[in-house]
Amino acid sequence: MQSRMPYRPIGSNPMSQGTRCAQLAMYVIFNAPFQMLSDNPTIYMKEQECTDFITKVPTTFDETVPLDGKVGEYAAVARKKGETWFVGAMTNWTPRELTIDLSFLSDGAYEAAVFKDGVNADRDGTDYKKEVIKISKSDKINIQLAPGGGWAARIEKVK
């Protein structure tokens, strides 16, 4: 993937390639049994909800379901650990819309903590929105991915 703008180090406000949600989705999509955070750990305290999401993503999964993708362009994957599902979607530098089909879920009601690219994520990669939604296996979620963007969710069955 090539960035649309030059990537360069900035000491006071470090740059990263891709959006905050793309970074969260990487923890779900990439198979990496040794997860780590880069940067200064105190920076993560500024966005505690993102840190909380990352710390709940396991390093191994019981089940993986490919949802959509095209090599070099985009990917969407669902992974299950125990009774909890994690879903991640990422795109290259082309913004796009995807539909996430939740038919991989079992019967019942679920609650999803969703992280999605914010309306300004194409200009500020740190712009994101978190929301909690009610879903079921019959639902399909339309998602918008900014250039270099992503979408991530933690899905738990409502008891």
CSV table of C-alpha atoms in Angstrom, one decimal:
chain,number,residue,atom,x,y,z
A,1,MET,CA,0.0,0.0,0.0
A,2,GLN,CA,1.3,3.4,-0.8
A,3,SER,CA,0.3,6.4,1.3
A,4,ARG,CA,-1.4,9.4,-0.4
A,5,MET,CA,0.7,11.8,1.6
A,6,PRO,CA,4.4,11.7,2.6
A,7,TYR,CA,4.9,9.9,5.9
A,8,ARG,CA,7.4,11.6,8.1
A,9,PRO,CA,8.5,11.7,11.7
A,10,ILE,CA,7.1,14.5,13.8
A,11,GLY,CA,8.3,14.6,17.4
A,12,SER,CA,5.5,16.6,18.9
A,13,ASN,CA,2.7,14.7,17.1
A,14,PRO,CA,3.9,11.4,15.6
A,15,MET,CA,2.3,10.3,12.3
A,16,SER,CA,1.1,6.8,11.6
A,17,GLN,CA,-0.1,5.3,8.3
A,18,GLY,CA,-3.8,4.6,8.3
A,19,THR,CA,-6.6,5.6,10.7
A,20,ARG,CA,-7.0,4.8,14.4
A,21,CYS,CA,-9.7,2.3,13.5
A,22,ALA,CA,-7.4,0.6,10.9
A,23,GLN,CA,-4.9,0.2,13.8
A,24,LEU,CA,-7.6,-1.4,16.0
A,25,ALA,CA,-8.6,-3.7,13.1
A,26,MET,CA,-5.0,-4.9,12.7
A,27,TYR,CA,-5.3,-6.6,16.1
A,28,VAL,CA,-8.2,-8.7,14.8
A,29,ILE,CA,-7.1,-9.3,11.2
A,30,PHE,CA,-3.4,-10.0,11.6
A,31,ASN,CA,-2.4,-13.3,13.1
A,32,ALA,CA,0.1,-12.2,15.7
A,33,PRO,CA,0.4,-14.2,19.0
A,34,PHE,CA,2.7,-11.5,20.4
A,35,GLN,CA,0.8,-8.2,20.5
A,36,MET,CA,2.5,-4.9,21.3
A,37,LEU,CA,1.8,-1.2,21.4
A,38,SER,CA,4.3,1.2,19.9
A,39,ASP,CA,4.8,4.7,21.2
A,40,ASN,CA,4.9,6.0,24.7
A,41,PRO,CA,2.4,4.0,26.9
A,42,THR,CA,1.1,7.3,28.5
A,43,ILE,CA,-0.2,8.3,25.0
A,44,TYR,CA,-2.6,5.4,25.1
A,45,MET,CA,-4.2,6.8,28.3
A,46,LYS,CA,-5.6,9.7,26.2
A,47,GLU,CA,-7.9,7.2,24.4
A,48,GLN,CA,-8.7,4.7,27.1
A,49,GLU,CA,-11.6,3.2,25.1
A,50,CYS,CA,-9.2,2.2,22.3
A,51,THR,CA,-6.7,0.8,24.8
A,52,ASP,CA,-9.5,-1.2,26.5
A,53,PHE,CA,-10.5,-2.7,23.1
A,54,ILE,CA,-6.9,-3.7,22.3
A,55,THR,CA,-6.3,-5.3,25.7
A,56,LYS,CA,-9.4,-7.5,25.2
A,57,VAL,CA,-8.3,-8.8,21.9
A,58,PRO,CA,-6.8,-12.3,22.5
A,59,THR,CA,-3.6,-13.5,20.9
A,60,THR,CA,-5.2,-16.8,19.7
A,61,PHE,CA,-8.7,-17.5,18.4
A,62,ASP,CA,-11.0,-20.6,18.4
A,63,GLU,CA,-12.6,-19.8,15.0
A,64,THR,CA,-11.9,-17.5,12.1
A,65,VAL,CA,-14.5,-16.5,9.4
A,66,PRO,CA,-13.4,-14.6,6.3
A,67,LEU,CA,-16.1,-12.1,5.5
A,68,ASP,CA,-14.9,-10.2,2.5
A,69,GLY,CA,-11.7,-9.1,0.8
A,70,LYS,CA,-9.6,-8.6,-2.2
A,71,VAL,CA,-5.8,-9.1,-2.1
A,72,GLY,CA,-4.0,-5.8,-1.7
A,73,GLU,CA,-7.2,-3.8,-1.5
A,74,TYR,CA,-9.3,-4.6,1.6
A,75,ALA,CA,-10.1,-7.3,4.1
A,76,ALA,CA,-12.9,-8.1,6.6
A,77,VAL,CA,-12.5,-11.0,9.1
A,78,ALA,CA,-14.5,-12.2,12.2
A,79,ARG,CA,-12.7,-14.2,14.9
A,80,LYS,CA,-14.1,-15.9,17.9
A,81,LYS,CA,-12.6,-16.6,21.3
A,82,GLY,CA,-14.8,-18.4,23.7
A,83,GLU,CA,-18.2,-16.7,23.3
A,84,THR,CA,-16.9,-13.4,22.2
A,85,TRP,CA,-16.5,-12.3,18.5
A,86,PHE,CA,-14.1,-9.7,17.2
A,87,VAL,CA,-14.5,-8.3,13.7
A,88,GLY,CA,-12.0,-6.2,11.8
A,89,ALA,CA,-12.1,-4.5,8.4
A,90,MET,CA,-9.3,-2.5,6.7
A,91,THR,CA,-8.9,-0.9,3.3
A,92,ASN,CA,-6.0,0.4,1.3
A,93,TRP,CA,-5.8,4.1,0.4
A,94,THR,CA,-9.1,3.8,-1.5
A,95,PRO,CA,-12.2,4.8,0.6
A,96,ARG,CA,-14.9,2.2,0.4
A,97,GLU,CA,-18.2,0.9,1.7
A,98,LEU,CA,-18.5,-2.7,2.9
A,99,THR,CA,-21.4,-4.7,4.2
A,100,ILE,CA,-20.7,-6.9,7.2
A,101,ASP,CA,-23.0,-9.9,7.2
A,102,LEU,CA,-23.5,-11.1,10.8
A,103,SER,CA,-24.8,-14.6,9.9
A,104,PHE,CA,-21.7,-16.1,11.5
A,105,LEU,CA,-23.3,-15.4,14.9
A,106,SER,CA,-25.5,-18.0,16.6
A,107,ASP,CA,-29.1,-17.3,17.6
A,108,GLY,CA,-29.8,-14.7,20.2
A,109,ALA,CA,-29.3,-11.0,20.9
A,110,TYR,CA,-25.8,-9.4,20.9
A,111,GLU,CA,-24.2,-6.2,21.9
A,112,ALA,CA,-21.3,-4.8,19.8
A,113,ALA,CA,-18.8,-2.1,20.8
A,114,VAL,CA,-18.0,-0.6,17.4
A,115,PHE,CA,-15.1,1.6,16.4
A,116,LYS,CA,-15.5,3.3,13.1
A,117,ASP,CA,-13.7,6.0,11.1
A,118,GLY,CA,-14.9,9.5,12.0
A,119,VAL,CA,-16.2,11.9,9.4
A,120,ASN,CA,-12.8,13.7,9.2
A,121,ALA,CA,-10.6,10.5,9.3
A,122,ASP,CA,-9.5,11.2,5.7
A,123,ARG,CA,-7.8,14.3,7.0
A,124,ASP,CA,-7.1,13.3,10.6
A,125,GLY,CA,-6.4,9.6,11.2
A,126,THR,CA,-7.1,10.0,14.9
A,127,ASP,CA,-10.8,10.9,14.2
A,128,TYR,CA,-13.0,7.9,15.1
A,129,LYS,CA,-16.4,7.2,16.7
A,130,LYS,CA,-17.2,4.5,19.2
A,131,GLU,CA,-20.8,3.3,19.6
A,132,VAL,CA,-22.5,0.4,21.2
A,133,ILE,CA,-25.2,-1.3,19.2
A,134,LYS,CA,-27.7,-4.2,19.5
A,135,ILE,CA,-27.4,-6.8,16.7
A,136,SER,CA,-28.4,-10.3,15.8
A,137,LYS,CA,-27.3,-12.9,13.2
A,138,SER,CA,-29.9,-11.7,10.8
A,139,ASP,CA,-28.4,-8.2,10.6
A,140,LYS,CA,-26.1,-6.7,8.0
A,141,ILE,CA,-24.0,-3.6,8.9
A,142,ASN,CA,-23.0,-1.1,6.2
A,143,ILE,CA,-19.6,0.4,7.1
A,144,GLN,CA,-17.7,3.3,5.6
A,145,LEU,CA,-13.9,3.1,5.4
A,146,ALA,CA,-11.8,6.2,5.0
A,147,PRO,CA,-8.6,6.1,2.9
A,148,GLY,CA,-6.3,3.8,4.9
A,149,GLY,CA,-9.3,3.3,7.2
A,150,GLY,CA,-10.7,0.6,9.3
A,151,TRP,CA,-13.6,-0.7,11.4
A,152,ALA,CA,-13.4,-2.9,14.5
A,153,ALA,CA,-16.0,-4.5,16.8
A,154,ARG,CA,-16.2,-6.6,19.9
A,155,ILE,CA,-19.4,-8.6,20.0
A,156,GLU,CA,-20.8,-10.3,23.1
A,157,LYS,CA,-24.0,-12.2,23.6
A,158,VAL,CA,-26.6,-10.5,25.7
A,159,LYS,CA,-27.4,-12.7,28.7
